[in-house]
XYZ file of C-alpha atoms in Angstrom:
479
model
C 79.852 75.925 -25.248
C 78.066 74.259 -27.876
C 80.403 75.635 -30.529
C 83.471 74.052 -28.291
C 81.494 70.721 -28.437
C 80.738 70.812 -31.966
C 84.263 72.269 -33.081
C 85.890 68.792 -33.846
C 82.596 67.756 -35.478
C 82.615 70.434 -38.265
C 83.412 69.470 -41.976
C 83.966 72.623 -44.101
C 82.203 72.277 -47.516
C 83.112 75.888 -48.461
C 84.632 79.220 -48.118
C 81.180 80.611 -47.308
C 81.012 78.349 -44.196
C 84.307 79.652 -42.806
C 83.250 83.382 -43.428
C 79.955 82.708 -41.751
C 81.440 81.285 -38.687
C 83.897 84.090 -38.747
C 81.482 86.410 -38.507
C 79.328 84.972 -35.837
C 82.534 84.784 -33.926
C 83.381 88.505 -34.492
C 79.658 89.354 -33.528
C 80.243 87.443 -30.283
C 83.391 89.083 -29.615
C 81.843 92.334 -30.333
C 78.797 91.580 -27.933
C 80.996 90.380 -25.319
C 83.311 93.470 -25.486
C 80.417 95.662 -24.917
C 78.882 93.812 -22.312
C 81.431 91.657 -20.823
C 80.066 92.123 -17.274
C 77.153 89.606 -18.102
C 79.789 86.830 -17.753
C 81.439 87.894 -14.568
C 81.327 85.274 -11.646
C 81.337 86.514 -8.300
C 81.886 83.317 -6.689
C 85.429 81.884 -6.865
C 83.944 78.307 -7.138
C 82.008 79.164 -10.263
C 85.242 80.488 -11.815
C 87.140 77.409 -11.135
C 84.546 74.961 -12.253
C 84.259 77.110 -15.536
C 88.158 76.616 -16.161
C 87.844 73.073 -15.197
C 84.937 72.849 -17.820
C 87.211 74.262 -20.654
C 89.888 71.882 -19.640
C 87.534 69.282 -19.917
C 86.237 70.083 -23.033
C 89.958 70.773 -24.415
C 90.624 67.411 -23.263
C 87.899 65.573 -24.978
C 88.583 67.275 -28.278
C 92.350 66.249 -27.927
C 90.952 62.735 -27.526
C 88.765 63.055 -30.558
C 91.891 64.043 -32.490
C 93.424 60.656 -32.078
C 90.853 59.043 -34.189
C 91.271 58.612 -38.046
C 87.881 60.140 -38.335
C 88.580 63.202 -36.234
C 91.995 63.335 -38.195
C 89.922 63.616 -41.684
C 87.659 66.233 -40.139
C 90.433 68.474 -38.824
C 92.345 68.351 -42.354
C 89.106 69.096 -44.249
C 88.340 72.110 -41.700
C 91.949 73.573 -43.122
C 90.694 73.034 -46.593
C 93.363 70.323 -46.863
C 96.087 72.934 -46.415
C 97.596 71.040 -43.472
C 98.645 67.453 -43.958
C 99.207 65.902 -40.534
C 101.949 63.338 -40.400
C 104.919 62.149 -38.277
C 107.786 61.338 -40.543
C 105.810 60.644 -43.522
C 103.375 58.386 -41.571
C 99.848 59.080 -40.787
C 99.759 59.737 -37.139
C 96.123 59.739 -36.206
C 96.361 63.216 -34.543
C 99.415 63.289 -32.838
C 100.440 66.770 -33.925
C 96.683 68.073 -33.642
C 96.644 66.760 -29.974
C 99.994 68.808 -29.392
C 98.593 71.818 -31.086
C 95.236 71.770 -29.171
C 96.623 71.430 -25.736
C 99.457 73.865 -26.756
C 96.825 76.555 -27.406
C 95.196 76.072 -24.101
C 98.499 75.885 -22.360
C 99.549 79.347 -23.909
C 96.120 80.878 -23.074
C 96.840 79.821 -19.345
C 100.447 81.120 -19.509
C 99.153 84.508 -20.889
C 96.580 84.732 -17.870
C 99.415 83.712 -15.434
C 101.322 86.692 -16.460
C 98.424 89.442 -16.808
C 97.276 88.271 -13.303
C 100.660 88.304 -11.425
C 100.146 90.124 -7.845
C 96.219 90.497 -7.733
C 95.278 90.077 -4.164
C 91.579 90.757 -4.396
C 88.763 91.298 -6.617
C 89.062 95.026 -6.105
C 92.126 95.029 -8.445
C 90.946 95.547 -11.706
C 92.680 92.656 -13.274
C 90.472 90.274 -11.224
C 87.838 90.807 -13.847
C 90.105 89.145 -16.276
C 90.072 85.826 -14.035
C 86.327 85.961 -13.312
C 84.707 87.816 -16.375
C 85.166 88.237 -20.246
C 84.349 84.797 -20.741
C 82.997 85.362 -24.376
C 86.352 87.157 -25.335
C 88.353 84.447 -23.637
C 86.778 81.666 -25.470
C 87.347 83.475 -28.514
C 90.960 84.007 -27.740
C 91.164 80.400 -27.073
C 89.737 79.326 -30.245
C 91.850 81.733 -32.171
C 95.065 80.153 -30.550
C 94.125 76.643 -31.561
C 93.722 77.891 -35.025
C 96.883 79.886 -35.107
C 98.709 76.739 -33.949
C 98.099 74.970 -37.099
C 100.337 77.442 -38.899
C 103.241 76.401 -36.689
C 105.384 73.755 -38.354
C 105.063 70.328 -37.144
C 108.929 70.141 -36.240
C 108.171 72.470 -33.081
C 105.234 70.197 -31.702
C 107.548 67.332 -32.126
C 110.178 68.851 -29.959
C 107.506 70.325 -27.714
C 105.970 67.142 -27.149
C 109.013 64.755 -26.676
C 110.694 67.114 -24.320
C 108.974 70.173 -22.913
C 105.578 68.786 -22.349
C 107.058 65.626 -21.128
C 108.727 67.608 -18.287
C 105.736 69.359 -17.671
C 103.756 66.301 -17.527
C 106.183 64.891 -14.713
C 105.802 67.893 -12.698
C 102.148 67.730 -12.806
C 102.192 64.399 -11.688
C 104.720 65.027 -8.812
C 102.491 68.189 -7.710
C 99.454 65.791 -7.527
C 101.407 63.435 -5.081
C 102.698 66.250 -3.050
C 99.030 67.663 -2.556
C 97.675 64.193 -2.146
C 100.064 63.817 0.989
C 99.242 67.124 2.189
C 95.560 66.367 1.888
C 95.856 63.429 4.234
C 97.695 65.219 6.863
C 95.374 68.097 6.539
C 92.181 65.852 6.809
C 93.443 63.990 9.821
C 94.806 66.935 11.752
C 91.302 68.551 11.087
C 89.343 65.679 12.407
C 91.712 65.578 15.508
C 91.192 69.137 16.132
C 87.483 68.866 15.995
C 87.719 65.942 18.274
C 89.770 67.705 20.814
C 87.857 71.235 20.720
C 84.305 69.403 20.614
C 84.878 65.977 21.796
C 82.369 64.886 19.519
C 81.586 61.320 18.969
C 80.522 62.038 15.415
C 83.946 63.216 14.432
C 85.460 60.448 16.299
C 83.523 57.990 14.320
C 84.103 59.798 11.298
C 87.912 59.387 11.688
C 88.017 56.056 12.712
C 85.373 54.789 10.162
C 87.079 56.278 7.316
C 90.446 55.168 8.217
C 89.021 51.419 8.253
C 87.202 51.867 5.367
C 90.082 52.979 3.123
C 92.150 50.030 4.575
C 89.584 47.773 3.752
C 89.176 49.093 0.351
C 93.034 49.019 -0.030
C 93.288 45.249 0.922
C 90.222 44.374 -1.152
C 91.704 46.085 -4.368
C 94.847 44.027 -3.668
C 92.942 40.673 -3.551
C 91.139 41.759 -6.667
C 94.345 42.241 -8.424
C 95.913 39.145 -7.304
C 92.817 37.207 -8.547
C 92.466 38.754 -11.981
C 95.781 40.421 -13.099
C 98.512 38.422 -11.387
C 98.273 34.968 -13.398
C 101.375 32.901 -14.195
C 103.572 34.734 -16.323
C 102.361 38.235 -15.663
C 105.570 38.999 -13.667
C 105.109 42.844 -14.089
C 101.839 42.761 -12.406
C 102.850 40.435 -9.738
C 105.823 42.707 -8.577
C 103.782 45.848 -8.709
C 100.965 44.389 -6.624
C 103.481 42.689 -4.182
C 105.728 45.828 -3.716
C 102.498 48.059 -3.256
C 101.429 45.689 -0.471
C 104.339 45.607 1.534
C 105.376 49.309 1.296
C 101.699 49.965 2.307
C 102.271 47.820 5.420
C 105.536 49.413 5.965
C 104.257 53.101 6.022
C 101.243 51.806 8.259
C 103.789 50.730 10.791
C 105.944 53.768 10.635
C 102.926 56.214 11.051
C 102.243 54.674 14.593
C 106.135 54.050 15.431
C 106.428 55.628 19.152
C 109.647 57.615 17.795
C 107.654 59.209 14.817
C 104.536 59.949 17.466
C 106.782 61.475 19.657
C 108.072 64.114 16.950
C 104.621 64.401 15.303
C 101.714 63.443 17.738
C 99.296 63.861 14.931
C 100.529 61.226 12.762
C 98.850 58.111 12.580
C 96.769 55.436 10.733
C 94.214 58.112 9.036
C 96.884 59.618 7.072
C 98.328 56.098 6.081
C 95.032 55.007 5.075
C 94.353 57.621 2.549
C 97.824 57.525 1.087
C 97.528 53.524 0.915
C 94.098 53.730 -0.693
C 95.118 56.312 -3.308
C 98.512 54.447 -4.346
C 96.673 50.943 -4.456
C 94.191 52.523 -6.698
C 96.961 53.801 -8.962
C 98.384 50.383 -8.948
C 95.190 48.758 -9.875
C 94.571 51.343 -12.426
C 97.718 50.607 -13.886
C 97.525 46.778 -14.209
C 94.001 47.170 -15.472
C 94.805 49.824 -18.237
C 97.744 47.836 -19.742
C 97.810 46.139 -22.915
C 96.795 42.669 -23.157
C 99.910 41.222 -25.320
C 100.965 38.980 -22.447
C 97.292 37.865 -21.521
C 97.358 39.684 -18.145
C 94.641 42.036 -18.605
C 91.321 40.631 -18.938
C 89.446 43.734 -19.288
C 90.749 43.960 -22.787
C 89.416 40.738 -23.893
C 85.680 41.673 -22.940
C 84.873 42.384 -26.291
C 81.237 42.776 -25.725
C 81.612 46.011 -23.838
C 85.091 47.159 -25.104
C 83.961 50.176 -26.938
C 81.602 51.403 -24.155
C 84.305 50.822 -21.574
C 86.941 52.792 -23.643
C 84.563 55.735 -24.099
C 83.353 55.751 -20.205
C 87.204 55.285 -19.158
C 88.346 58.382 -21.415
C 85.470 60.354 -20.155
C 86.181 59.462 -16.554
C 90.043 59.952 -17.040
C 89.204 63.465 -18.324
C 86.922 64.361 -15.541
C 89.550 63.385 -12.871
C 92.274 65.325 -14.643
C 89.855 68.398 -14.632
C 89.061 67.908 -10.828
C 92.558 67.043 -10.024
C 93.886 70.156 -11.701
C 91.367 72.344 -10.031
C 92.010 71.176 -6.791
C 95.737 71.344 -6.920
C 95.482 74.888 -8.275
C 93.629 76.026 -5.443
C 95.203 74.172 -2.499
C 97.955 76.689 -1.547
C 98.901 74.832 1.810
C 101.639 72.956 0.185
C 102.594 75.189 -2.421
C 102.959 78.254 -0.090
C 100.136 80.212 -1.860
C 97.023 81.947 -0.996
C 94.754 79.609 1.053
C 91.628 81.353 1.826
C 91.392 84.968 2.598
C 94.831 86.961 2.997
C 93.807 89.917 4.937
C 96.555 92.439 4.964
C 97.850 93.218 8.361
C 98.645 96.945 9.637
C 101.976 97.383 11.176
C 103.560 94.053 10.733
C 106.924 95.095 9.635
C 109.701 96.216 12.017
C 109.498 99.882 12.893
C 106.034 100.619 12.149
C 103.358 102.144 14.478
C 100.458 100.383 13.431
C 98.466 103.274 12.662
C 96.788 104.639 9.359
C 99.323 107.210 8.147
C 97.889 107.830 4.599
C 94.478 109.561 3.701
C 92.233 106.987 1.780
C 91.357 108.216 -1.616
C 87.701 107.246 -1.166
C 85.157 106.496 1.489
C 85.142 102.845 0.594
C 88.829 102.814 1.212
C 88.514 104.594 4.576
C 85.731 102.036 5.550
C 88.246 99.155 4.756
C 90.999 100.717 6.654
C 88.780 100.886 9.602
C 87.793 97.221 9.396
C 91.470 96.235 8.941
C 92.334 98.217 12.043
C 89.544 96.729 13.882
C 90.328 93.140 12.554
C 93.776 93.763 13.738
C 93.009 94.868 17.219
C 90.632 91.868 17.681
C 87.432 93.903 18.091
C 85.987 92.186 14.764
C 86.644 88.708 13.274
C 88.478 88.306 10.180
C 85.410 87.482 8.130
C 84.096 90.907 8.942
C 86.005 92.172 5.774
C 84.015 89.713 3.717
C 80.712 91.815 4.660
C 82.632 95.134 3.519
C 80.618 96.946 0.629
C 77.267 94.891 1.425
C 75.698 97.979 0.212
C 77.195 97.942 -3.106
C 76.276 94.112 -3.355
C 72.729 94.877 -2.504
C 72.452 97.385 -5.374
C 73.949 94.635 -7.720
C 71.080 93.508 -10.029
C 73.016 90.390 -10.866
C 72.982 89.100 -7.133
C 75.463 86.912 -5.625
C 78.346 87.659 -3.127
C 81.838 88.510 -3.936
C 83.982 86.026 -1.717
C 87.137 87.555 -2.824
C 86.915 91.490 -1.909
C 88.886 90.800 1.451
C 91.363 88.747 -0.455
C 91.596 86.093 -3.177
C 90.797 82.455 -2.354
C 93.858 81.050 -4.544
C 96.761 82.711 -6.060
C 95.486 83.477 -9.761
C 98.981 83.150 -11.538
C 99.606 79.718 -9.840
C 96.252 78.580 -10.751
C 97.012 79.112 -14.323
C 100.432 77.706 -14.067
C 99.143 74.534 -12.874
C 96.499 74.446 -15.644
C 99.310 74.942 -18.176
C 101.144 71.765 -16.634
C 97.705 70.034 -16.986
C 97.384 70.579 -20.729
C 101.114 69.185 -20.738
C 100.057 65.768 -18.975
C 96.804 65.573 -21.106
C 98.959 65.618 -24.266
C 101.543 63.537 -23.079
C 99.150 60.832 -21.748
C 97.295 60.757 -25.123
C 100.293 60.772 -27.504
C 102.563 57.968 -25.878
C 102.559 55.029 -27.803
C 99.825 55.584 -30.441
C 98.514 52.833 -32.185
C 98.563 53.810 -35.885
C 96.565 50.883 -37.024
C 93.781 51.619 -34.734
C 90.311 52.528 -36.627
C 87.977 52.889 -33.711
C 87.905 55.289 -30.759
C 91.323 55.410 -29.124
C 91.770 54.003 -25.350
C 93.437 56.704 -23.041
C 96.205 55.511 -21.239
C 96.228 51.903 -22.453
C 100.214 51.721 -22.720
C 102.938 50.296 -20.714
C 104.368 53.794 -20.466
C 101.226 54.899 -18.691
C 101.090 51.972 -16.565
C 104.492 52.480 -15.395
C 104.129 56.293 -14.638
C 101.166 55.154 -12.236
C 103.194 52.425 -10.485
C 106.117 54.604 -10.208
C 103.878 57.442 -8.946
C 102.448 55.235 -6.354
C 106.041 54.279 -5.039
C 106.956 58.120 -5.121
C 103.683 58.937 -3.084
C 104.723 56.355 -0.412
C 108.053 58.018 -0.393
C 107.053 61.578 0.075
C 104.616 60.482 2.889
C 107.461 58.412 4.585
C 109.460 61.493 4.411
C 106.858 63.817 6.112
C 107.033 61.182 8.706
C 110.653 60.944 9.273
C 111.878 64.340 8.372
C 110.848 65.882 11.959
C 112.729 62.825 13.650
C 115.866 63.324 11.246
C 115.731 67.267 11.496
C 113.963 68.025 14.824
C 115.350 71.888 14.882
C 113.590 72.561 11.537
C 110.354 70.907 12.385
C 110.496 71.902 16.096
C 107.250 73.933 15.631
């Protein structure tokens, strides 16, 4: 990983340096190919964290490519062969940002195709997801290098149209999953309260609801005080609309008609949606340009550089976390959520008996366990304990939590990461300040502000529809 972090810092003084770097990469690739199992993660969580770190590193490199300093280093890295420009003007890394994110996006696209149909870690292709980390990093770096031989016109079209569409899909996906998370959280707490009659769960649900509503109103007051002065019509409108819609959806969530068709709907879900949408609005007004004297944070010169750097890092961390959560949450997307143990005889006409001879003792044991789980003799997690003897013989230790079924859909996981790279590229390259000489602020544009404001409105709309759809179409949502 040290090579990844130092990549944008490289200055190439000679061909010998390139040859040395290439030789070290080839050596690493050969070593990884011979001993790839050293980099296999048994825990699905470790795998997801590794991909999130890769996205984070890629995003930080992309951000560095926006600055003139990083642009000069990048041109020097290619021995001044590539002259990055936008219609004859220095673009401070616009094309470089598109190239770097396109490379990682292509990397995830290839993995999505290769991992289609993988259901458990017993599939040989599962090692592509959880292992081969040395070769995968080498492939990613090779793709980054290869993109610099693609004409700039391709990335102008890619960035202005294809990446923009992918970025909007990523934002929409995040909003859908947020609403799904709100419903899941509230329903989980209610289920715990009903089954255990626990005062702790009741306190947690009520306390979190009150806390999120309090945070929403506190952020609204702060926005009115600092970002809604006279002449700041955009901020005043965005803050007021957010407050009004917040109150409307809260009333809808406890309306008797809505409660009749969806008894689990309530203020808990509304509170989570409200605090998230209010945060989006506050983030929008606090990151807009200060040409109308509506953003006092920009005028805080003493801490501007520090705040820009911290803001960029926090933004990239948030994107990496959001992407990983979205890519592994299959409830709203119809993907795998948790183990997907196959049922025996669930198709019409089947007798529910094993009618094929397993090819090994391991498969015989697996078939017997599945039959016992289907009959109700054993719990579903018994399949997780399958092959425990094999695990105890593994010198590397650690339990494989995907033998009974993958924790998430591998292909969908990489498709969402592909969309995330498009979002990062779009966020960084909108309305670039070509005159800037220092570090670039991430998302400090009216475009980014309006994306957040409209996203909050769309999130309210999605949540309202989730409340009203059972009322309007009871036949479809009867269950």
